[in-house]
Amino acid sequence: MRTIYANEIIDTLKEMCIEANLQLSADMVDRIHGAAETEDSELGAKILSQLCDNMEIAKREQIPICQDTGMAIVFVRLGQDVHVEGNLTEAINEGVRQGYTEGYLRKSVVKDPLLRENTKDNTPAIIHYDIVPGDRLELLIAPKGFGSENMSKLYMLKPADGVEGVKDAVIRTVKEAGPNACPPMVVGVGLGGDFEKSAILAKTALTRNTNEHSALPHIAALEEELLDELNQLGIGPGGLGGRTTVLAVNIETYPTHIAGLPVAVNICCHVNRHVKRVL
Amino acid sequence: MERQIEAPISKEQVKELRAGDYVYITGTIYTARDAAHKRMYEAMQKGEEIPLDLKDNIIYYLGPTPAREGQVIGSAGPTTSSRMDKYAPLLMQRGLSGMIGKGKRSPEVLSAIRENTCVYLAAVGGAGALLSKCIQEAEVIAYEDLGTEAIRRLRVENLPAIVIADCEGGNLYETAVADYLNAHNNE
Ligand code: SF4
């Protein structure tokens, strides 16, 4: 048994919240810069170059990349040989609380979906726990903005709909999202499992490095194909026309039932934030 | 075309704006998003005063991050406008001249824009750090309890935005994608 103390978790998560909101991962930065160079719409190229400047200013002056600093989504992979001294869930929420208050991040969480009173510290986080072999604790935070979250969709397709049905669902969702989701977007797709598993897979897909394809050859091919087709829609940066509609398509899969083909499409904007640390 | 506009904005100037214009806004504008809209709307329906004279003014759909020491405001980009669609027509009837946000509007909002000679502009979504540099002053003037959703008065200088919907019925979101595809498929 290895012991990890709650305080260590709090401090780590606090730093992760702040870092995630000030700086994108290298693969995302490269993709946005790359798109700015290849965009052939004049206005689209101008918008993409503003996004590059925006990232620069955010980093230099410690101003969040986007004012929607999101709801804190935390993926936890807890090694089964780890003993947490203290309350793990409370430690995660305390880390988020400290990160969002001390890091000058926006508090965007309401306590009740109907009564809508702000909790004023951006808690609670949405936490996904996974128990894995080993004696380490992996934390991944993905602050998620809701302009793009609101444009996400879940479809319960029939097995007979097949790969064409899946492509249709993804393309329809991106089209509908259009300018609302702050394109260029990153598209996370969860394929298989059941109703909620597909949605969690889609969110997990967004946290994967955009330079890595699925390990399954037919899924990697589908990612490529979808990226290509989505970038022919012409939606473009800001939804004002252009070739850069989508920066990446990441798909995660899971076995499913003989009667089902769940497809979850989690839309993220270009501010696709995620930071991972291992304790 | 590129234009400089002053805020508050006269109806005369609103009439000149066309979908697709790239504008730089200088002057005084106000922020309000979901909760502030709901509160203003309910007050107006009850015949109560609202804390802001709408005449000729522009509302920026914005909930900023908190300012650090020495900063005027934190990150300050637009939020999705469609959530304000329910409230916007009444505000336009009461004199509001412009809205800055991002994303599509409802048919009701688009017809209120025509009927009341207003303009809908988009700022670049996800460029909040960059846009914050155009804000010279920020002051909460009402609904302070709403935190980031409070109404703020902003003094802006050369805030960049694109005219999406003009008072003649022009709508850039309806035409831009098709125009791009046409231009690039004929090459
Ligand atoms: S969709 Fe993304 S870029 Fe747009 S406002 Fe929300 S978090 Fe920011």
Short mmCIF file of C-alpha atoms and ligand atoms in Angstrom, two decimals:
data_model
loop_
_atom_site.label_atom_id
_atom_site.label_comp_id
_atom_site.label_asym_id
_atom_site.label_seq_id
_atom_site.Cartn_x
_atom_site.Cartn_y
_atom_site.Cartn_z
CA MET A 1 0.00 0.00 0.00
CA ARG A 2 1.24 3.43 -0.90
CA THR A 3 -0.21 6.38 0.97
CA ILE A 4 -1.16 9.60 -0.78
CA TYR A 5 -2.31 12.49 1.38
CA ALA A 6 -5.36 14.58 0.62
CA ASN A 7 -3.30 17.78 0.82
CA GLU A 8 -1.12 16.66 -2.04
CA ILE A 9 -4.21 16.03 -4.15
CA ILE A 10 -5.65 19.45 -3.30
CA ASP A 11 -2.46 21.31 -4.23
CA THR A 12 -2.01 19.36 -7.44
CA LEU A 13 -5.56 19.89 -8.64
CA LYS A 14 -5.45 23.56 -7.81
CA GLU A 15 -2.41 24.02 -10.04
CA MET A 16 -3.97 21.88 -12.77
CA CYS A 17 -7.16 24.02 -12.90
CA ILE A 18 -5.11 27.17 -13.38
CA GLU A 19 -2.69 25.67 -15.89
CA ALA A 20 -5.49 24.18 -18.00
CA ASN A 21 -7.18 27.55 -18.34
CA LEU A 22 -4.08 29.52 -19.28
CA GLN A 23 -2.37 27.22 -21.72
CA LEU A 24 -3.50 24.57 -24.19
CA SER A 25 -1.56 21.35 -24.75
CA ALA A 26 1.20 21.48 -27.39
CA ASP A 27 -0.79 19.41 -29.88
CA MET A 28 -3.75 21.82 -29.71
CA VAL A 29 -1.50 24.87 -30.06
CA ASP A 30 0.17 23.30 -33.10
CA ARG A 31 -3.16 22.47 -34.71
CA ILE A 32 -4.48 26.00 -34.36
CA HIS A 33 -1.25 27.47 -35.72
CA GLY A 34 -1.27 24.96 -38.57
CA ALA A 35 -4.85 25.83 -39.45
CA ALA A 36 -4.03 29.55 -39.47
CA GLU A 37 -1.44 28.85 -42.15
CA THR A 38 -3.64 26.73 -44.40
CA GLU A 39 -7.01 28.47 -44.08
CA ASP A 40 -8.04 29.84 -47.47
CA SER A 41 -10.88 32.11 -46.37
CA GLU A 42 -9.55 35.59 -45.66
CA LEU A 43 -11.84 36.21 -42.70
CA GLY A 44 -11.26 32.66 -41.48
CA ALA A 45 -7.49 33.15 -41.53
CA LYS A 46 -7.88 36.44 -39.67
CA ILE A 47 -9.94 34.75 -36.96
CA LEU A 48 -7.43 31.92 -36.61
CA SER A 49 -4.55 34.36 -36.30
CA GLN A 50 -6.53 36.14 -33.56
CA LEU A 51 -6.84 32.80 -31.79
CA CYS A 52 -3.05 32.43 -31.99
CA ASP A 53 -2.57 35.92 -30.53
CA ASN A 54 -5.15 35.11 -27.88
CA MET A 55 -3.18 32.06 -26.73
CA GLU A 56 -0.02 34.18 -26.57
CA ILE A 57 -1.69 36.89 -24.47
CA ALA A 58 -3.29 34.30 -22.19
CA LYS A 59 0.06 32.72 -21.42
CA ARG A 60 2.00 35.95 -21.09
CA GLU A 61 -0.50 37.93 -19.04
CA GLN A 62 -2.16 35.09 -17.15
CA ILE A 63 -5.60 35.85 -18.57
CA PRO A 64 -7.71 32.74 -19.18
CA ILE A 65 -7.85 31.72 -22.85
CA CYS A 66 -11.63 31.89 -22.67
CA GLN A 67 -13.90 33.58 -20.13
CA ASP A 68 -15.90 30.36 -19.87
CA THR A 69 -13.41 28.55 -17.70
CA GLY A 70 -15.83 25.68 -17.65
CA MET A 71 -17.16 23.14 -15.30
CA ALA A 72 -14.32 21.04 -13.90
CA ILE A 73 -14.49 17.51 -15.28
CA VAL A 74 -12.03 15.26 -13.44
CA PHE A 75 -11.04 11.77 -14.55
CA VAL A 76 -9.44 9.79 -11.73
CA ARG A 77 -7.54 6.54 -12.21
CA LEU A 78 -6.89 5.25 -8.76
CA GLY A 79 -4.39 2.42 -8.39
CA GLN A 80 -5.84 -0.30 -6.19
CA ASP A 81 -2.67 -0.33 -4.08
CA VAL A 82 -3.06 3.33 -3.13
CA HIS A 83 -4.40 4.34 0.23
CA VAL A 84 -5.74 7.89 0.26
CA GLU A 85 -5.33 9.51 3.65
CA GLY A 86 -8.40 11.75 3.84
CA ASN A 87 -11.52 12.07 1.70
CA LEU A 88 -10.66 11.79 -2.00
CA THR A 89 -13.83 13.37 -3.38
CA GLU A 90 -13.61 16.25 -0.93
CA ALA A 91 -9.95 16.75 -1.78
CA ILE A 92 -10.77 16.98 -5.48
CA ASN A 93 -13.50 19.52 -4.85
CA GLU A 94 -11.25 21.51 -2.55
CA GLY A 95 -8.56 21.59 -5.25
CA VAL A 96 -11.11 22.89 -7.75
CA ARG A 97 -12.39 25.43 -5.23
CA GLN A 98 -8.90 26.78 -4.55
CA GLY A 99 -7.91 26.70 -8.21
CA TYR A 100 -10.96 28.64 -9.35
CA THR A 101 -10.88 31.22 -6.57
CA GLU A 102 -7.13 31.79 -6.28
CA GLY A 103 -6.58 31.47 -10.02
CA TYR A 104 -9.08 34.21 -10.97
CA LEU A 105 -11.20 31.76 -12.92
CA ARG A 106 -14.92 32.18 -13.51
CA LYS A 107 -17.41 30.51 -11.22
CA SER A 108 -19.90 29.01 -13.61
CA VAL A 109 -21.67 26.36 -11.56
CA VAL A 110 -25.22 26.63 -10.19
CA LYS A 111 -26.31 24.48 -7.29
CA ASP A 112 -29.66 23.37 -8.66
CA PRO A 113 -30.51 23.07 -12.36
CA LEU A 114 -33.85 24.81 -11.85
CA LEU A 115 -33.26 27.15 -8.92
CA ARG A 116 -29.93 28.24 -10.42
CA GLU A 117 -28.08 29.75 -7.50
CA ASN A 118 -24.34 30.07 -8.17
CA THR A 119 -22.17 28.00 -5.81
CA LYS A 120 -19.55 30.80 -6.09
CA ASP A 121 -16.53 28.48 -6.10
CA ASN A 122 -17.15 26.39 -9.24
CA THR A 123 -17.75 23.23 -7.25
CA PRO A 124 -18.81 20.53 -7.37
CA ALA A 125 -16.62 19.00 -10.03
CA ILE A 126 -17.91 16.16 -12.19
CA ILE A 127 -15.72 13.21 -11.22
CA HIS A 128 -15.29 9.94 -13.08
CA TYR A 129 -13.55 7.27 -11.03
CA ASP A 130 -11.74 4.28 -12.40
CA ILE A 131 -9.96 1.67 -10.30
CA VAL A 132 -6.83 0.36 -12.00
CA PRO A 133 -3.93 -1.92 -11.03
CA GLY A 134 -0.86 -0.32 -9.46
CA ASP A 135 0.06 2.16 -6.76
CA ARG A 136 -0.38 5.47 -8.56
CA LEU A 137 -3.08 8.07 -8.73
CA GLU A 138 -3.67 9.65 -12.11
CA LEU A 139 -5.65 12.87 -12.24
CA LEU A 140 -6.87 14.45 -15.46
CA ILE A 141 -8.80 17.68 -15.46
CA ALA A 142 -10.76 18.94 -18.46
CA PRO A 143 -12.52 22.27 -17.84
CA LYS A 144 -15.48 22.17 -20.23
CA GLY A 145 -17.20 25.23 -21.67
CA PHE A 146 -20.91 25.00 -22.26
CA GLY A 147 -21.23 26.87 -25.55
CA SER A 148 -19.94 23.73 -27.18
CA GLU A 149 -21.26 21.30 -24.55
CA ASN A 150 -24.81 22.48 -25.32
CA MET A 151 -24.39 21.43 -28.96
CA SER A 152 -23.47 17.83 -28.09
CA LYS A 153 -25.81 14.95 -28.94
CA LEU A 154 -26.47 11.33 -28.13
CA TYR A 155 -28.05 8.95 -30.63
CA MET A 156 -29.27 5.42 -29.98
CA LEU A 157 -28.79 4.01 -33.48
CA LYS A 158 -29.76 0.57 -34.72
CA PRO A 159 -27.03 -1.94 -35.56
CA ALA A 160 -28.28 -1.87 -39.16
CA ASP A 161 -27.41 1.85 -39.37
CA GLY A 162 -23.75 0.82 -39.31
CA VAL A 163 -20.82 3.06 -40.06
CA GLU A 164 -22.89 5.25 -42.39
CA GLY A 165 -25.33 5.93 -39.58
CA VAL A 166 -22.46 6.87 -37.30
CA LYS A 167 -20.99 9.27 -39.85
CA ASP A 168 -24.38 10.82 -40.44
CA ALA A 169 -24.90 11.39 -36.74
CA VAL A 170 -21.52 13.09 -36.35
CA ILE A 171 -21.91 15.28 -39.43
CA ARG A 172 -25.44 16.32 -38.47
CA THR A 173 -24.28 17.28 -34.98
CA VAL A 174 -21.37 19.38 -36.23
CA LYS A 175 -23.60 21.12 -38.79
CA GLU A 176 -26.14 21.98 -36.15
CA ALA A 177 -23.45 23.20 -33.77
CA GLY A 178 -22.20 25.63 -36.44
CA PRO A 179 -21.20 29.03 -35.08
CA ASN A 180 -22.59 28.35 -31.60
CA ALA A 181 -19.75 26.01 -30.64
CA CYS A 182 -16.93 28.45 -31.44
CA PRO A 183 -15.49 26.59 -34.41
CA PRO A 184 -12.92 25.30 -35.21
CA MET A 185 -14.09 22.45 -33.02
CA VAL A 186 -12.67 19.24 -31.66
CA VAL A 187 -15.13 16.36 -31.92
CA GLY A 188 -15.16 13.58 -29.35
CA VAL A 189 -17.15 10.49 -30.32
CA GLY A 190 -18.15 7.65 -28.02
CA LEU A 191 -19.18 4.53 -29.86
CA GLY A 192 -20.81 1.55 -28.16
CA GLY A 193 -21.41 0.73 -24.52
CA ASP A 194 -24.82 1.89 -23.37
CA PHE A 195 -26.52 5.26 -22.98
CA GLU A 196 -24.20 6.77 -20.35
CA LYS A 197 -21.06 4.84 -21.29
CA SER A 198 -21.09 6.30 -24.79
CA ALA A 199 -21.28 9.82 -23.38
CA ILE A 200 -18.36 9.25 -21.02
CA LEU A 201 -16.36 7.72 -23.89
CA ALA A 202 -17.04 10.81 -25.99
CA LYS A 203 -15.75 13.08 -23.25
CA THR A 204 -12.71 10.83 -22.73
CA ALA A 205 -12.04 11.03 -26.47
CA LEU A 206 -11.72 14.82 -26.20
CA THR A 207 -8.91 14.42 -23.68
CA ARG A 208 -6.78 12.28 -25.98
CA ASN A 209 -3.79 13.86 -27.72
CA THR A 210 -5.06 14.95 -31.13
CA ASN A 211 -1.94 13.57 -32.82
CA GLU A 212 -2.76 10.05 -31.70
CA HIS A 213 -5.26 7.97 -33.60
CA SER A 214 -7.32 5.11 -32.22
CA ALA A 215 -5.33 1.88 -31.89
CA LEU A 216 -8.06 0.09 -33.86
CA PRO A 217 -7.31 0.39 -37.58
CA HIS A 218 -10.95 0.67 -38.72
CA ILE A 219 -11.64 3.36 -36.11
CA ALA A 220 -8.46 5.27 -36.97
CA ALA A 221 -9.61 5.24 -40.60
CA LEU A 222 -13.04 6.50 -39.56
CA GLU A 223 -11.42 9.36 -37.62
CA GLU A 224 -9.50 10.41 -40.74
CA GLU A 225 -12.51 10.10 -42.99
CA LEU A 226 -14.73 12.12 -40.70
CA LEU A 227 -12.12 14.85 -40.27
CA ASP A 228 -11.88 15.15 -44.01
CA GLU A 229 -15.64 15.21 -44.61
CA LEU A 230 -16.33 17.65 -41.79
CA ASN A 231 -13.76 20.05 -43.18
CA GLN A 232 -15.61 20.07 -46.48
CA LEU A 233 -18.74 21.48 -44.84
CA GLY A 234 -17.37 25.00 -45.19
CA ILE A 235 -18.50 26.14 -41.72
CA GLY A 236 -15.05 27.54 -40.98
CA PRO A 237 -13.64 29.64 -38.13
CA GLY A 238 -16.40 31.44 -36.25
CA GLY A 239 -18.93 29.72 -38.54
CA LEU A 240 -18.23 32.40 -41.16
CA GLY A 241 -16.97 30.13 -43.92
CA GLY A 242 -13.67 28.35 -44.39
CA ARG A 243 -11.92 25.04 -44.60
CA THR A 244 -11.10 24.80 -40.90
CA THR A 245 -14.28 23.56 -39.25
CA VAL A 246 -12.83 20.77 -37.16
CA LEU A 247 -9.30 20.45 -35.78
CA ALA A 248 -9.55 16.77 -34.84
CA VAL A 249 -11.96 13.87 -34.51
CA ASN A 250 -11.20 11.43 -31.69
CA ILE A 251 -13.26 8.26 -31.30
CA GLU A 252 -13.33 5.89 -28.33
CA THR A 253 -15.18 2.58 -28.44
CA TYR A 254 -16.53 -0.04 -26.05
CA PRO A 255 -18.36 -3.35 -26.55
CA THR A 256 -22.13 -2.99 -26.79
CA HIS A 257 -25.37 -5.02 -26.79
CA ILE A 258 -26.50 -7.12 -29.79
CA ALA A 259 -29.45 -4.74 -30.20
CA GLY A 260 -27.64 -1.43 -29.94
CA LEU A 261 -25.30 1.12 -31.50
CA PRO A 262 -25.06 4.12 -29.16
CA VAL A 263 -23.24 7.13 -30.60
CA ALA A 264 -22.41 10.11 -28.41
CA VAL A 265 -20.97 13.22 -30.03
CA ASN A 266 -19.34 15.56 -27.55
CA ILE A 267 -18.52 18.85 -29.22
CA CYS A 268 -15.63 20.91 -27.92
CA CYS A 269 -14.45 24.26 -29.18
CA HIS A 270 -10.85 25.07 -30.08
CA VAL A 271 -10.34 25.75 -26.36
CA ASN A 272 -10.02 22.02 -25.73
CA ARG A 273 -8.36 22.05 -22.32
CA HIS A 274 -6.91 19.15 -20.41
CA VAL A 275 -4.05 18.61 -18.01
CA LYS A 276 -2.90 15.27 -16.59
CA ARG A 277 -0.70 14.56 -13.57
CA VAL A 278 0.31 11.33 -11.93
CA LEU A 279 0.95 11.12 -8.17
CA MET B 1 -16.17 46.64 -45.38
CA GLU B 2 -14.27 47.88 -42.34
CA ARG B 3 -15.89 50.56 -40.21
CA GLN B 4 -15.37 52.40 -36.98
CA ILE B 5 -18.50 52.70 -34.89
CA GLU B 6 -19.29 54.64 -31.79
CA ALA B 7 -21.34 53.37 -28.89
CA PRO B 8 -24.05 54.25 -27.96
CA ILE B 9 -25.00 53.91 -31.60
CA SER B 10 -27.59 56.09 -33.34
CA LYS B 11 -30.30 54.52 -35.49
CA GLU B 12 -28.79 56.43 -38.40
CA GLN B 13 -25.55 54.57 -38.00
CA VAL B 14 -27.30 51.24 -37.44
CA LYS B 15 -29.01 51.70 -40.82
CA GLU B 16 -25.65 51.92 -42.56
CA LEU B 17 -24.34 48.62 -41.22
CA ARG B 18 -24.52 45.56 -43.43
CA ALA B 19 -24.05 41.87 -42.71
CA GLY B 20 -20.39 41.06 -43.32
CA ASP B 21 -19.02 44.45 -42.20
CA TYR B 22 -15.99 44.20 -39.94
CA VAL B 23 -16.35 46.86 -37.26
CA TYR B 24 -14.30 48.34 -34.45
CA ILE B 25 -16.46 49.61 -31.60
CA THR B 26 -15.39 52.51 -29.40
CA GLY B 27 -17.39 54.01 -26.56
CA THR B 28 -19.68 52.76 -23.80
CA ILE B 29 -21.43 49.39 -23.89
CA TYR B 30 -23.05 47.17 -21.26
CA THR B 31 -22.69 43.50 -20.37
CA ALA B 32 -25.60 41.22 -19.56
CA ARG B 33 -26.14 37.49 -19.99
CA ASP B 34 -28.70 34.87 -18.93
CA ALA B 35 -29.53 35.83 -15.35
CA ALA B 36 -29.44 39.61 -15.90
CA HIS B 37 -31.70 39.26 -18.93
CA LYS B 38 -34.18 37.18 -17.00
CA ARG B 39 -34.25 39.75 -14.22
CA MET B 40 -34.64 42.74 -16.56
CA TYR B 41 -37.34 40.96 -18.52
CA GLU B 42 -39.35 40.08 -15.45
CA ALA B 43 -39.03 43.63 -14.13
CA MET B 44 -40.22 45.10 -17.43
CA GLN B 45 -43.16 42.74 -17.53
CA LYS B 46 -44.20 43.91 -14.10
CA GLY B 47 -43.86 47.51 -15.25
CA GLU B 48 -40.87 48.12 -13.01
CA GLU B 49 -37.80 50.18 -13.84
CA ILE B 50 -34.65 48.44 -15.05
CA PRO B 51 -31.20 49.68 -14.01
CA LEU B 52 -30.14 50.62 -17.52
CA ASP B 53 -31.47 53.04 -20.12
CA LEU B 54 -31.61 50.87 -23.23
CA LYS B 55 -31.95 53.68 -25.75
CA ASP B 56 -29.29 53.41 -28.48
CA ASN B 57 -27.21 51.14 -26.32
CA ILE B 58 -25.32 47.96 -27.16
CA ILE B 59 -25.38 44.91 -24.89
CA TYR B 60 -22.42 42.55 -24.95
CA TYR B 61 -23.37 38.99 -23.96
CA LEU B 62 -20.46 38.50 -21.61
CA GLY B 63 -19.66 37.03 -18.22
CA PRO B 64 -15.97 37.80 -17.65
CA THR B 65 -13.46 36.04 -15.42
CA PRO B 66 -12.37 38.07 -12.36
CA ALA B 67 -9.66 40.68 -12.94
CA ARG B 68 -6.25 40.13 -11.41
CA GLU B 69 -4.54 42.92 -9.51
CA GLY B 70 -3.83 45.72 -11.98
CA GLN B 71 -6.17 44.43 -14.68
CA VAL B 72 -9.39 46.15 -15.78
CA ILE B 73 -11.24 42.91 -16.40
CA GLY B 74 -10.40 39.25 -16.87
CA SER B 75 -11.02 37.17 -19.98
CA ALA B 76 -13.90 38.78 -21.86
CA GLY B 77 -15.22 36.97 -24.92
CA PRO B 78 -18.82 36.49 -26.09
CA THR B 79 -21.25 33.84 -24.90
CA THR B 80 -23.83 32.05 -27.06
CA SER B 81 -26.57 34.52 -27.96
CA SER B 82 -29.47 32.14 -28.52
CA ARG B 83 -30.03 31.81 -24.79
CA MET B 84 -31.03 35.48 -24.76
CA ASP B 85 -33.48 35.04 -27.66
CA LYS B 86 -36.48 34.85 -25.39
CA TYR B 87 -35.70 38.26 -23.88
CA ALA B 88 -34.07 40.20 -26.73
CA PRO B 89 -37.18 41.32 -28.69
CA LEU B 90 -38.63 43.16 -25.69
CA LEU B 91 -35.29 44.88 -25.06
CA MET B 92 -35.17 46.01 -28.69
CA GLN B 93 -38.72 47.37 -28.42
CA ARG B 94 -37.49 49.40 -25.46
CA GLY B 95 -34.72 51.03 -27.43
CA LEU B 96 -31.77 48.62 -27.48
CA SER B 97 -29.79 49.15 -30.68
CA GLY B 98 -27.21 46.40 -30.75
CA MET B 99 -26.17 43.04 -29.36
CA ILE B 100 -22.75 41.41 -29.40
CA GLY B 101 -22.50 37.64 -28.94
CA LYS B 102 -21.90 34.54 -30.99
CA GLY B 103 -24.06 32.02 -32.77
CA LYS B 104 -27.43 31.90 -34.46
CA ARG B 105 -30.56 33.83 -33.44
CA SER B 106 -34.22 32.84 -33.58
CA PRO B 107 -36.58 34.05 -36.32
CA GLU B 108 -38.31 36.20 -33.68
CA VAL B 109 -35.06 37.98 -32.84
CA LEU B 110 -34.20 38.44 -36.51
CA SER B 111 -37.55 40.04 -37.23
CA ALA B 112 -37.28 42.26 -34.14
CA ILE B 113 -33.88 43.40 -35.48
CA ARG B 114 -35.59 44.52 -38.70
CA GLU B 115 -38.63 46.05 -37.06
CA ASN B 116 -36.67 48.03 -34.49
CA THR B 117 -33.66 48.96 -36.62
CA CYS B 118 -31.06 47.05 -34.63
CA VAL B 119 -27.90 45.17 -35.34
CA TYR B 120 -26.52 41.82 -34.18
CA LEU B 121 -22.76 41.44 -34.10
CA ALA B 122 -20.46 38.52 -33.36
CA ALA B 123 -17.16 38.75 -31.57
CA VAL B 124 -14.67 35.89 -31.91
CA GLY B 125 -15.64 33.11 -29.52
CA GLY B 126 -12.80 31.82 -27.41
CA ALA B 127 -10.64 34.92 -27.80
CA GLY B 128 -11.40 36.34 -24.36
CA ALA B 129 -7.82 37.28 -23.49
CA LEU B 130 -7.39 39.19 -26.74
CA LEU B 131 -10.77 40.94 -26.46
CA SER B 132 -10.10 41.98 -22.87
CA LYS B 133 -7.32 44.23 -24.18
CA CYS B 134 -9.95 46.43 -25.86
CA ILE B 135 -11.69 47.15 -22.57
CA GLN B 136 -10.41 50.28 -20.84
CA GLU B 137 -12.85 50.48 -17.93
CA ALA B 138 -15.32 48.10 -16.35
CA GLU B 139 -17.75 48.83 -13.55
CA VAL B 140 -20.59 46.77 -12.12
CA ILE B 141 -23.68 48.98 -12.26
CA ALA B 142 -26.43 46.55 -11.23
CA TYR B 143 -27.32 43.07 -10.01
CA GLU B 144 -23.99 42.71 -8.23
CA ASP B 145 -25.27 39.58 -6.49
CA LEU B 146 -25.16 37.79 -9.84
CA GLY B 147 -21.36 37.73 -9.78
CA THR B 148 -20.02 37.25 -13.29
CA GLU B 149 -23.58 37.72 -14.58
CA ALA B 150 -23.96 41.23 -13.10
CA ILE B 151 -24.54 44.17 -15.44
CA ARG B 152 -21.32 46.02 -16.16
CA ARG B 153 -20.66 49.28 -17.93
CA LEU B 154 -17.61 48.98 -20.18
CA ARG B 155 -15.58 51.59 -21.95
CA VAL B 156 -14.18 49.93 -25.03
CA GLU B 157 -11.71 50.99 -27.67
CA ASN B 158 -11.64 49.35 -31.08
CA LEU B 159 -13.43 46.21 -29.95
CA PRO B 160 -13.50 44.06 -33.12
CA ALA B 161 -16.79 42.48 -34.22
CA ILE B 162 -18.52 41.30 -37.36
CA VAL B 163 -22.02 42.33 -38.39
CA ILE B 164 -24.09 39.14 -38.57
CA ALA B 165 -27.67 40.43 -38.87
CA ASP B 166 -28.52 43.91 -40.15
CA CYS B 167 -31.80 45.83 -40.12
CA GLU B 168 -32.46 45.10 -43.80
CA GLY B 169 -32.65 41.36 -43.17
CA GLY B 170 -29.08 40.49 -44.15
CA ASN B 171 -27.76 37.50 -42.21
CA LEU B 172 -24.12 36.49 -42.59
CA TYR B 173 -24.61 33.05 -41.01
CA GLU B 174 -27.08 32.24 -43.80
CA THR B 175 -24.79 33.27 -46.61
CA ALA B 176 -21.15 32.94 -45.50
CA VAL B 177 -20.83 29.17 -45.69
CA ALA B 178 -22.53 28.88 -49.09
CA ASP B 179 -20.45 31.79 -50.42
CA TYR B 180 -17.27 30.14 -49.26
CA LEU B 181 -18.22 26.79 -50.80
CA ASN B 182 -19.21 28.41 -54.09
CA ALA B 183 -16.01 30.41 -54.32
CA HIS B 184 -13.83 27.41 -53.55
CA ASN B 185 -15.61 24.80 -55.63
CA ASN B 186 -15.30 26.98 -58.73
CA GLU B 187 -11.59 27.46 -58.41
S1 SF4 C 1 -17.55 27.23 -26.58
FE1 SF4 C 1 -15.41 27.17 -25.91
S2 SF4 C 1 -14.43 28.94 -26.85
FE2 SF4 C 1 -16.63 29.23 -26.98
S3 SF4 C 1 -17.13 30.46 -25.18
FE3 SF4 C 1 -17.43 28.31 -24.62
S4 SF4 C 1 -15.47 27.61 -23.75
FE4 SF4 C 1 -15.11 29.54 -24.82
#
